Coordinates of C-alpha atoms and ligand atoms in Angstrom, one line a residue:
X92 CA 107.9 -69.5 -68.7
X93 CA 105.5 -66.5 -68.4
X94 CA 105.2 -64.1 -71.2
X95 CA 106.6 -60.6 -70.5
X96 CA 104.4 -57.6 -71.4
X97 CA 106.4 -54.4 -71.7
X98 CA 104.4 -51.2 -71.5
X99 CA 106.2 -47.9 -72.4
X100 CA 105.2 -44.6 -73.9
X101 CA 106.8 -45.3 -77.2
X102 CA 107.2 -48.7 -78.9
X103 CA 110.5 -48.4 -80.8
X104 CA 110.9 -51.5 -82.7
X105 CA 107.4 -52.0 -84.2
X106 CA 108.0 -50.9 -87.7
X107 CA 111.4 -51.8 -89.0
X108 CA 113.4 -53.7 -86.3
X109 CA 116.8 -53.6 -88.1
X110 CA 116.6 -49.9 -88.9
X111 CA 115.2 -48.9 -85.5
X112 CA 117.9 -50.9 -83.7
X113 CA 120.6 -49.0 -85.5
X114 CA 119.1 -45.7 -84.6
X115 CA 117.5 -46.3 -81.2
X116 CA 119.1 -46.0 -77.8
X117 CA 120.2 -49.0 -75.8
X118 CA 117.0 -49.2 -73.9
X119 CA 114.8 -50.1 -76.8
X120 CA 117.3 -52.8 -77.8
X121 CA 117.3 -54.1 -74.2
X122 CA 113.5 -54.3 -73.9
X123 CA 113.3 -56.0 -77.2
X124 CA 115.9 -58.6 -76.0
X125 CA 113.8 -59.2 -72.9
X126 CA 110.8 -59.9 -75.0
X127 CA 112.6 -62.2 -77.4
X128 CA 114.1 -64.2 -74.6
X129 CA 110.7 -65.3 -73.2
X130 CA 108.3 -64.3 -75.9
X131 CA 106.1 -61.3 -75.2
X132 CA 104.1 -58.2 -76.1
X133 CA 105.3 -54.6 -76.3
X134 CA 102.5 -52.1 -75.8
X135 CA 102.4 -48.3 -76.1
X136 CA 101.8 -45.2 -78.1
X137 CA 102.5 -45.2 -81.8
X138 CA 103.9 -41.7 -81.7
X139 CA 101.1 -40.7 -84.2
X140 CA 98.0 -38.6 -83.7
X141 CA 94.6 -39.3 -85.3
X142 CA 91.2 -37.6 -85.4
X143 CA 89.5 -40.9 -84.9
X144 CA 88.2 -41.2 -81.3
X145 CA 87.3 -44.9 -81.8
X146 CA 90.6 -46.7 -82.0
X147 CA 91.9 -50.2 -81.5
X148 CA 95.5 -51.2 -81.2
X149 CA 97.5 -52.1 -84.4
X150 CA 99.1 -55.4 -83.6
X151 CA 102.1 -56.8 -85.5
X152 CA 104.2 -59.8 -84.9
X153 CA 107.8 -60.6 -85.4
X154 CA 108.8 -64.1 -84.3
X155 CA 107.9 -64.5 -80.6
X156 CA 107.2 -60.9 -80.1
X157 CA 104.0 -58.9 -80.7
X158 CA 103.8 -55.2 -80.8
X159 CA 100.5 -53.3 -80.1
X160 CA 100.4 -49.6 -80.7
X161 CA 97.7 -47.0 -80.3
X162 CA 97.4 -43.6 -81.8
X163 CA 96.4 -40.6 -79.6
X164 CA 94.2 -37.6 -80.5
X165 CA 96.0 -34.2 -80.6
X166 CA 94.3 -33.2 -77.4
X167 CA 95.5 -36.3 -75.7
X168 CA 99.0 -35.8 -76.9
X169 CA 99.0 -32.2 -75.7
X170 CA 97.6 -33.0 -72.2
X171 CA 99.2 -36.4 -71.6
X172 CA 102.6 -36.1 -73.4
X173 CA 103.5 -32.5 -73.9
X174 CA 101.5 -31.4 -70.8
X175 CA 101.6 -33.5 -67.7
X176 CA 104.5 -35.8 -68.6
X177 CA 106.9 -33.3 -70.1
X178 CA 105.9 -30.0 -68.5
X179 CA 105.0 -31.2 -65.1
X180 CA 106.6 -34.6 -64.2
X181 CA 109.8 -34.3 -66.2
X182 CA 111.0 -31.0 -64.8
X183 CA 109.7 -31.7 -61.3
X184 CA 111.4 -35.1 -61.0
X185 CA 114.6 -33.5 -62.2
X186 CA 114.3 -31.0 -59.3
X187 CA 113.4 -28.1 -61.6
X188 CA 110.4 -26.6 -59.7
X189 CA 111.3 -23.3 -61.6
X190 CA 110.3 -24.9 -64.9
X191 CA 107.4 -27.0 -63.7
X192 CA 103.9 -26.0 -64.8
X193 CA 100.8 -27.6 -63.4
X194 CA 97.4 -27.6 -65.1
X195 CA 94.6 -29.7 -63.7
X196 CA 93.4 -30.3 -67.3
X197 CA 96.8 -31.8 -68.2
X198 CA 96.7 -34.1 -65.3
X199 CA 93.2 -35.2 -66.1
X200 CA 94.2 -35.9 -69.7
X201 CA 97.3 -37.9 -68.4
X202 CA 95.1 -40.1 -66.2
X203 CA 92.6 -40.6 -69.0
X204 CA 95.3 -41.7 -71.5
X205 CA 96.6 -44.2 -69.0
X206 CA 93.0 -45.5 -68.5
X207 CA 92.6 -45.7 -72.3
X208 CA 95.8 -47.7 -72.6
X209 CA 94.8 -49.9 -69.7
X210 CA 91.5 -50.7 -71.2
X211 CA 93.0 -51.9 -74.5
X212 CA 95.9 -53.7 -72.9
X213 CA 93.6 -55.6 -70.5
X214 CA 92.0 -57.3 -73.6
X215 CA 95.4 -58.5 -74.8
X216 CA 96.7 -59.9 -71.5
X217 CA 97.0 -63.7 -70.8
X218 CA 96.6 -65.5 -67.5
X219 CA 100.2 -66.0 -66.8
X220 CA 101.7 -62.8 -68.1
X221 CA 104.1 -60.6 -66.2
X222 CA 103.5 -56.9 -66.8
X223 CA 106.4 -54.5 -66.8
X224 CA 105.5 -50.8 -67.0
X225 CA 108.2 -48.2 -67.8
X226 CA 108.7 -44.6 -66.8
X227 CA 107.0 -41.4 -65.8
X228 CA 104.4 -41.3 -68.6
X229 CA 102.7 -44.3 -67.2
X230 CA 102.8 -44.0 -63.4
X231 CA 99.0 -44.7 -63.0
X232 CA 98.9 -47.5 -65.5
X233 CA 99.1 -50.3 -62.9
X234 CA 96.3 -48.7 -60.8
X235 CA 94.1 -48.5 -64.0
X236 CA 94.8 -52.1 -64.8
X237 CA 94.0 -53.3 -61.2
X238 CA 90.7 -51.3 -61.4
X239 CA 89.8 -53.5 -64.4
X240 CA 90.4 -56.6 -62.2
X241 CA 93.8 -57.5 -63.7
X242 CA 95.5 -59.8 -61.1
X243 CA 98.7 -60.5 -63.0
X244 CA 102.1 -59.6 -61.4
X245 CA 102.9 -56.0 -62.3
X246 CA 106.1 -54.1 -62.0
X247 CA 107.1 -50.5 -62.6
X248 CA 110.6 -49.1 -63.4
X249 CA 111.3 -45.3 -63.1
X250 CA 114.0 -44.2 -65.6
X251 CA 114.3 -40.7 -64.2
X252 CA 115.2 -39.6 -60.7
X253 CA 112.7 -39.7 -57.8
X254 CA 112.7 -36.3 -56.1
X255 CA 112.9 -35.7 -52.4
X256 CA 109.6 -35.0 -50.6
X257 CA 110.3 -31.3 -50.3
X258 CA 110.2 -31.1 -54.1
X259 CA 107.4 -33.6 -54.7
X260 CA 105.1 -31.8 -52.3
X261 CA 104.9 -28.8 -54.7
X262 CA 102.8 -31.1 -57.0
X263 CA 99.2 -30.4 -56.0
X264 CA 98.2 -34.0 -56.4
X265 CA 101.4 -35.7 -55.1
X266 CA 99.6 -38.2 -53.0
X267 CA 97.6 -39.6 -55.9
X268 CA 100.8 -40.1 -57.9
X269 CA 102.6 -42.0 -55.0
X270 CA 99.4 -44.0 -54.2
X271 CA 99.2 -45.2 -57.8
X272 CA 102.6 -46.8 -57.4
X273 CA 101.2 -49.0 -54.7
X274 CA 99.1 -50.9 -57.4
X275 CA 102.4 -52.5 -58.6
X276 CA 104.1 -55.5 -56.9
X277 CA 107.6 -54.2 -57.5
X278 CA 108.7 -50.6 -58.0
X279 CA 112.2 -50.2 -59.3
X280 CA 114.4 -47.0 -59.2
X281 CA 117.8 -46.2 -60.8
X282 CA 119.8 -45.5 -57.6
X283 CA 119.7 -46.1 -53.8
X284 CA 119.2 -42.3 -53.4
X285 CA 116.0 -42.3 -55.5
X286 CA 114.8 -45.3 -53.5
X287 CA 115.5 -43.5 -50.3
X288 CA 113.6 -40.4 -51.5
X289 CA 110.6 -42.5 -52.2
X290 CA 110.8 -44.3 -48.9
X291 CA 111.1 -41.0 -47.0
X292 CA 108.0 -39.7 -48.7
X293 CA 106.2 -42.9 -47.8
X294 CA 107.1 -42.7 -44.1
X295 CA 106.9 -39.0 -43.6
X296 CA 104.0 -38.0 -45.8
X297 CA 101.9 -41.1 -46.3
X298 CA 102.1 -42.5 -42.8
X299 CA 103.6 -45.7 -44.3
X300 CA 106.4 -47.9 -43.1
X301 CA 109.5 -49.5 -44.6
X302 CA 110.2 -53.0 -43.5
X303 CA 113.1 -55.4 -44.0
X304 CA 114.3 -56.0 -47.6
X305 CA 112.7 -52.8 -48.9
X306 CA 109.2 -54.0 -48.4
X307 CA 107.1 -50.9 -48.1
X308 CA 103.6 -50.6 -46.8
X309 CA 101.2 -47.7 -47.2
X310 CA 97.6 -47.0 -48.5
X311 CA 96.6 -50.4 -47.3
X312 CA 99.1 -52.2 -49.7
X313 CA 102.5 -53.7 -49.4
X314 CA 105.0 -53.6 -52.3
X315 CA 108.6 -54.3 -52.9
X316 CA 110.9 -51.3 -53.8
X317 CA 114.5 -51.7 -55.0
X318 CA 117.2 -49.9 -56.9
X319 CA 118.2 -51.5 -60.2
X320 CA 120.8 -49.3 -61.9
X321 CA 120.2 -49.7 -65.6
X322 CA 123.2 -50.4 -67.9
X323 CA 124.3 -51.1 -71.4
X324 CA 125.2 -54.2 -73.4
X325 CA 128.8 -53.7 -72.6
X326 CA 130.3 -56.3 -74.8
X327 CA 128.1 -55.5 -77.8
X328 CA 129.1 -51.8 -77.5
X329 CA 132.8 -52.6 -77.2
X330 CA 132.5 -54.8 -80.3
X331 CA 130.6 -52.1 -82.1
X332 CA 133.4 -49.6 -81.5
X333 CA 135.6 -52.1 -83.4
X334 CA 133.2 -52.5 -86.3
X335 CA 133.9 -51.2 -89.8
X336 CA 131.3 -48.4 -89.6
X337 CA 132.8 -47.2 -86.3
X338 CA 136.3 -47.4 -87.7
X339 CA 135.3 -45.3 -90.7
X340 CA 133.8 -42.7 -88.4
X341 CA 136.9 -42.8 -86.2
X342 CA 139.2 -42.3 -89.1
X343 CA 137.1 -39.5 -90.6
X344 CA 137.0 -37.7 -87.3
X345 CA 140.6 -38.2 -86.3
X346 CA 141.7 -37.0 -89.8
X347 CA 139.6 -33.8 -89.4
X348 CA 141.3 -33.1 -86.0
X349 CA 144.8 -32.9 -87.4
X350 CA 146.4 -34.1 -84.2
X351 CA 144.2 -32.1 -81.9
X352 CA 142.4 -33.7 -79.0
X353 CA 138.7 -34.2 -79.0
X354 CA 136.3 -33.6 -76.1
X355 CA 132.9 -35.2 -76.8
X356 CA 129.4 -34.5 -75.5
X357 CA 126.4 -36.6 -76.5
X358 CA 123.1 -35.4 -74.9
X359 CA 119.5 -35.1 -76.0
X360 CA 118.8 -31.3 -76.2
X361 CA 117.3 -31.1 -72.8
X362 CA 117.7 -28.6 -69.9
X363 CA 118.4 -31.4 -67.5
X364 CA 121.7 -32.2 -69.3
X365 CA 123.4 -28.9 -68.2
X366 CA 124.5 -28.1 -71.8
X367 CA 124.7 -24.3 -71.4
X368 CA 126.9 -24.7 -68.3
X369 CA 129.0 -27.3 -70.1
X370 CA 129.7 -24.8 -72.9
X371 CA 130.5 -22.1 -70.3
X372 CA 133.0 -24.4 -68.6
X373 CA 134.7 -25.1 -71.8
X374 CA 134.8 -21.3 -72.5
X375 CA 136.4 -20.9 -69.0
X376 CA 138.9 -23.6 -69.8
X377 CA 139.9 -21.7 -73.0
X378 CA 140.0 -18.4 -71.1
X379 CA 142.4 -19.8 -68.5
X380 CA 144.6 -22.0 -70.6
X381 CA 145.6 -19.9 -73.5
X382 CA 148.2 -22.6 -74.5
X383 CA 145.4 -25.1 -75.1
X384 CA 143.7 -22.9 -77.7
X385 CA 144.0 -24.4 -81.1
X386 CA 144.8 -27.8 -79.6
X387 CA 141.5 -29.1 -78.5
X388 CA 137.9 -29.2 -79.9
X389 CA 134.6 -29.7 -78.1
X390 CA 132.2 -31.8 -80.3
X391 CA 128.7 -31.7 -78.9
X392 CA 126.1 -33.9 -80.4
X393 CA 122.7 -32.8 -79.4
X394 CA 119.7 -34.4 -81.1
X395 CA 116.6 -32.1 -80.7
X396 CA 113.8 -33.5 -78.6
X397 CA 110.4 -32.4 -77.4
X398 CA 110.3 -29.4 -79.8
X399 CA 106.6 -28.8 -78.9
X400 CA 107.6 -27.6 -75.5
X401 CA 108.8 -23.9 -75.2
X402 CA 111.7 -24.6 -72.8
X403 CA 113.2 -27.0 -75.4
X404 CA 113.0 -24.4 -78.2
X405 CA 114.6 -21.9 -75.8
X406 CA 117.6 -24.1 -74.9
X407 CA 118.1 -24.8 -78.6
X408 CA 118.3 -21.0 -79.3
X409 CA 120.6 -20.4 -76.3
X410 CA 123.0 -23.1 -77.4
X411 CA 123.1 -21.8 -80.9
X412 CA 123.9 -18.4 -79.5
X413 CA 126.5 -19.6 -77.1
X414 CA 128.2 -21.6 -79.8
X415 CA 128.4 -18.6 -82.0
X416 CA 129.7 -16.5 -79.1
X417 CA 132.5 -18.9 -78.1
X418 CA 133.4 -19.7 -81.7
X419 CA 133.4 -16.1 -82.6
X420 CA 135.6 -15.2 -79.7
X421 CA 138.3 -17.9 -80.0
X422 CA 138.3 -19.2 -83.6
X423 CA 141.4 -19.0 -85.8
X424 CA 141.4 -19.3 -89.5
X425 CA 142.3 -23.0 -89.1
X426 CA 140.6 -23.9 -85.9
X427 CA 137.0 -23.7 -84.5
X428 CA 136.7 -24.6 -80.8
X429 CA 133.1 -26.0 -80.8
X430 CA 131.5 -28.3 -83.3
X431 CA 127.9 -28.3 -82.5
X432 CA 125.8 -31.0 -84.2
X433 CA 122.1 -30.6 -83.8
X434 CA 121.2 -34.0 -85.1
X435 CA 121.3 -37.7 -84.4
X436 CA 123.7 -40.4 -85.5
X437 CA 123.6 -44.2 -86.0
X438 CA 124.8 -46.1 -83.0
X439 CA 127.9 -47.5 -84.7
X440 CA 129.0 -44.0 -85.7
X441 CA 128.5 -42.8 -82.2
X442 CA 130.7 -45.7 -81.0
X443 CA 133.4 -44.5 -83.5
X444 CA 133.1 -41.0 -82.1
X445 CA 133.5 -42.2 -78.5
X446 CA 136.6 -44.1 -79.5
X447 CA 138.0 -41.0 -81.3
X448 CA 137.7 -38.8 -78.2
X449 CA 140.2 -38.2 -75.5
X450 CA 137.6 -36.9 -73.0
X451 CA 133.8 -37.3 -72.6
X452 CA 132.1 -34.5 -70.9
X453 CA 128.9 -35.7 -69.2
X454 CA 127.6 -32.9 -67.0
X455 CA 123.9 -33.1 -66.3
X456 CA 122.3 -31.2 -63.4
X457 CA 120.3 -34.3 -62.7
X458 CA 120.1 -37.6 -64.6
X459 CA 118.4 -40.9 -63.7
X460 CA 121.4 -42.8 -64.9
X461 CA 123.1 -41.6 -68.1
X462 CA 123.9 -44.3 -70.6
X463 CA 126.2 -42.1 -72.6
X464 CA 128.8 -42.2 -69.8
X465 CA 128.7 -46.0 -69.8
X466 CA 128.8 -46.3 -73.6
X467 CA 131.8 -44.0 -73.7
X468 CA 133.7 -46.3 -71.3
X469 CA 132.7 -49.4 -73.2
X470 CA 133.9 -48.0 -76.5
X471 CA 137.5 -47.1 -75.4
X472 CA 140.6 -48.8 -76.6
X473 CA 142.0 -50.8 -73.7
X474 CA 145.6 -49.6 -74.1
X475 CA 144.9 -46.0 -74.8
X476 CA 141.5 -45.1 -73.2
X477 CA 140.0 -41.7 -72.9
X478 CA 138.9 -40.0 -69.7
X479 CA 135.3 -39.7 -68.5
X480 CA 134.3 -36.5 -66.7
X481 CA 130.9 -37.0 -65.0
X482 CA 128.6 -34.9 -63.0
X483 CA 128.0 -36.2 -59.4
X484 CA 124.3 -35.7 -60.1
X485 CA 124.1 -38.4 -62.8
X486 CA 123.0 -41.8 -61.4
X487 CA 125.9 -43.4 -63.3
X488 CA 128.5 -41.5 -61.1
X489 CA 127.9 -43.9 -58.3
X490 CA 129.2 -46.9 -60.2
X491 CA 131.7 -45.0 -62.3
X492 CA 133.5 -43.4 -59.4
X493 CA 136.9 -43.8 -61.1
X494 CA 135.9 -41.1 -63.5
X495 CA 136.7 -37.5 -62.8
X496 CA 133.5 -36.6 -60.8
X497 CA 132.5 -32.9 -61.0
X498 CA 129.9 -30.5 -59.8
X499 CA 128.3 -29.1 -63.0
X500 CA 127.4 -25.8 -61.3
X501 CA 131.1 -25.2 -60.6
X502 CA 132.4 -23.7 -63.8
X503 CA 136.0 -23.4 -62.6
X504 CA 135.9 -27.0 -61.2
X505 CA 134.7 -28.4 -64.6
X506 CA 137.3 -26.3 -66.4
X507 CA 140.0 -27.7 -64.2
X508 CA 138.8 -31.3 -64.7
X509 CA 139.0 -30.7 -68.5
X510 CA 142.6 -29.7 -68.1
X511 CA 143.3 -32.6 -65.8
X512 CA 141.7 -35.1 -68.2
X513 CA 143.7 -33.7 -71.2
X514 CA 147.0 -34.0 -69.3
X515 CA 146.4 -37.3 -67.6
X516 CA 149.1 -39.9 -68.2
X517 CA 148.3 -43.0 -70.0
X518 CA 149.0 -45.2 -66.9
X519 CA 146.4 -43.4 -64.9
X520 CA 143.9 -43.4 -67.8
X521 CA 144.3 -47.2 -68.1
X522 CA 143.9 -47.8 -64.4
X523 CA 140.8 -45.7 -64.1
X524 CA 139.3 -47.1 -67.3
X525 CA 139.9 -50.8 -66.4
X526 CA 138.2 -50.5 -63.0
X527 CA 135.2 -48.8 -64.6
X528 CA 135.1 -51.4 -67.4
X529 CA 135.1 -54.2 -64.7
X530 CA 132.0 -52.7 -63.2
X531 CA 130.3 -52.5 -66.6
X532 CA 131.2 -56.0 -67.5
X533 CA 129.7 -57.4 -64.3
X534 CA 126.7 -55.2 -64.4
X535 CA 125.5 -55.1 -68.0
X536 CA 122.0 -54.7 -69.4
X537 CA 121.3 -58.5 -69.4
X538 CA 122.1 -58.6 -65.7
X539 CA 119.8 -55.6 -65.2
X540 CA 116.8 -57.0 -66.9
X541 CA 117.3 -60.5 -65.4
X542 CA 117.5 -59.0 -61.9
X543 CA 114.4 -57.0 -62.5
X544 CA 112.3 -59.7 -64.1
X545 CA 113.5 -62.2 -61.5
X546 CA 112.4 -59.9 -58.7
X547 CA 109.1 -59.2 -60.4
X548 CA 108.4 -62.9 -60.9
X549 CA 109.2 -63.7 -57.2
X550 CA 107.3 -60.8 -55.7
X551 CA 104.5 -60.7 -58.1
X552 CA 103.7 -64.4 -58.0
X553 CA 103.5 -64.5 -54.2
X554 CA 101.4 -61.3 -54.2
X555 CA 99.1 -62.8 -56.7
X556 CA 98.7 -65.9 -54.6
X557 CA 97.7 -63.8 -51.6
X558 CA 95.4 -61.7 -53.7
X559 CA 93.4 -64.7 -54.7
X560 CA 93.1 -66.1 -51.2
Ligands
GDG689 C1 116.5 -41.6 -69.9 C2 117.0 -41.0 -68.6 C3 118.5 -43.0 -68.2 C4 122.0 -40.1 -78.0 N1 122.2 -39.5 -79.2 C5 122.1 -40.4 -80.2 C6 121.7 -41.6 -79.6 N2 121.7 -41.4 -78.3 C7 121.5 -42.5 -77.3 C8 122.7 -42.7 -76.4 C9 122.0 -43.4 -75.2 C10 120.6 -42.8 -75.2 O1 120.4 -42.2 -76.5 C11 120.5 -41.7 -74.2 O2 120.4 -42.2 -73.0 P1 120.8 -41.4 -71.6 O3 120.7 -42.3 -70.5 O4 122.1 -40.7 -71.8 O5 119.6 -40.2 -71.5 P2 118.0 -40.1 -71.7 O6 117.7 -40.1 -73.2 O7 117.7 -38.8 -71.0 O8 117.4 -41.4 -71.0 C12 118.5 -41.4 -68.3 C13 117.9 -43.6 -69.5 O9 116.5 -43.1 -69.7 C14 117.8 -45.1 -69.4 O10 117.1 -45.5 -68.2 O11 119.9 -43.4 -68.2 O12 118.9 -40.9 -67.0 O13 117.0 -39.6 -68.6 O14 121.9 -44.8 -75.5 O15 123.6 -43.4 -77.1 N3 121.5 -42.7 -80.2 C15 121.6 -42.7 -81.6 N4 122.0 -41.5 -82.2 C16 122.2 -40.3 -81.6 O16 122.5 -39.3 -82.1 N5 121.4 -43.8 -82.3

């Protein structure tokens, strides 16, 4: 079987696999499982900076899996990571043209880091490898590898949304970005609507065509495009919610609630997650339902992220202020409405918190998928499950349509959904939960990666054969 080479911005498991697994999100675990299954290499940024311009990858090995990581200079980190990836592509691909900044220098640095990675990765590749590149940091990676003459099958998976052409056109160099995707054999998106947005760009802006089975031609190349909604390890997560560590967290939290109901939010501190509006909707709920005051608590877990970028520092300040405002306004000597935790937890503790909650409030403005929603469902107790409230703009809402689906811009609508969730009878909760759980059991993370890798193997190998004709 061919070796899989995963390329992603960060390589999570390189240092201490056990520790990282307990802390990392599901994706890192999934990618590592892919590599373990067929043997492989995981390549990317170490997360560190250095002053040394002459660098070679640090390679470590654990069983069948090798990890190769490279440091970046400070300038590279600023242009590639903080700059083009997180101040241009991230906001733009989340439809936030208002927050998107564009600097030619950042874009140049972004392409150069991709080239630098490609040069070092090329030396580590073997004849029959399959290369799987992840996410918006590395869009031009495939093109850079092809320039170096790498013929191996190559796939790309975009974890974030793909914006409609009207939005993408605001990026000065939009064509270069889309063209670079045509270096891959397979380009995967989270949802059919992301796939559609890409295909509309190709036909309307790039003069390309979409053929049967999502084969897309443009820029003199033909590639396969497909939606592969990412998922979680459903069974493992359900089991984790039953583990000792989860039970301890569950007991501790329930005891602290003194019979009150818990509404939970778990989101990276990011403006795409709609956190300010979530808090305002909760405030509206408390405003309108005076009888519920004192009976319900919103616990928001929000690990800080990308603190080098101004918008992220701003949202942190705003949420601290908003929490103070709402708590100041409604608190009683024995009750505080919002518990705001600006830190991260081990996965097993998160599972215990999901299980301890009557409601999960997942209200992003735009989200590629949202794994928190799926984890919450998987962690519930089958005979007394909680209710998921999910934004229609999260990719996961498409599969989890038995949740209460809301529009996060509609403060009253979300406040009503909170009330509906808190008063929902057990029978309806069980019905909704079991149909969502069926979906998650049939479409778990293993199914996702096997589908992707299977499609890459088929498409990539035939493309490689025709390349060498
Ligand atoms: C991107 C896309 C897409 C959160 N807090 C803690 C913690 N987490 C874990 C969650 C979950 C993961 O992080 C977050 O995943 P999401 O999918 O919700 O969101 P993003 O980070 O924005 O991820 C997204 C995803 O990629 C995968 O393709 O779904 O749309 O934006 O697993 O549990 N994990 C730990 N402690 C925490 O405090 N250990």
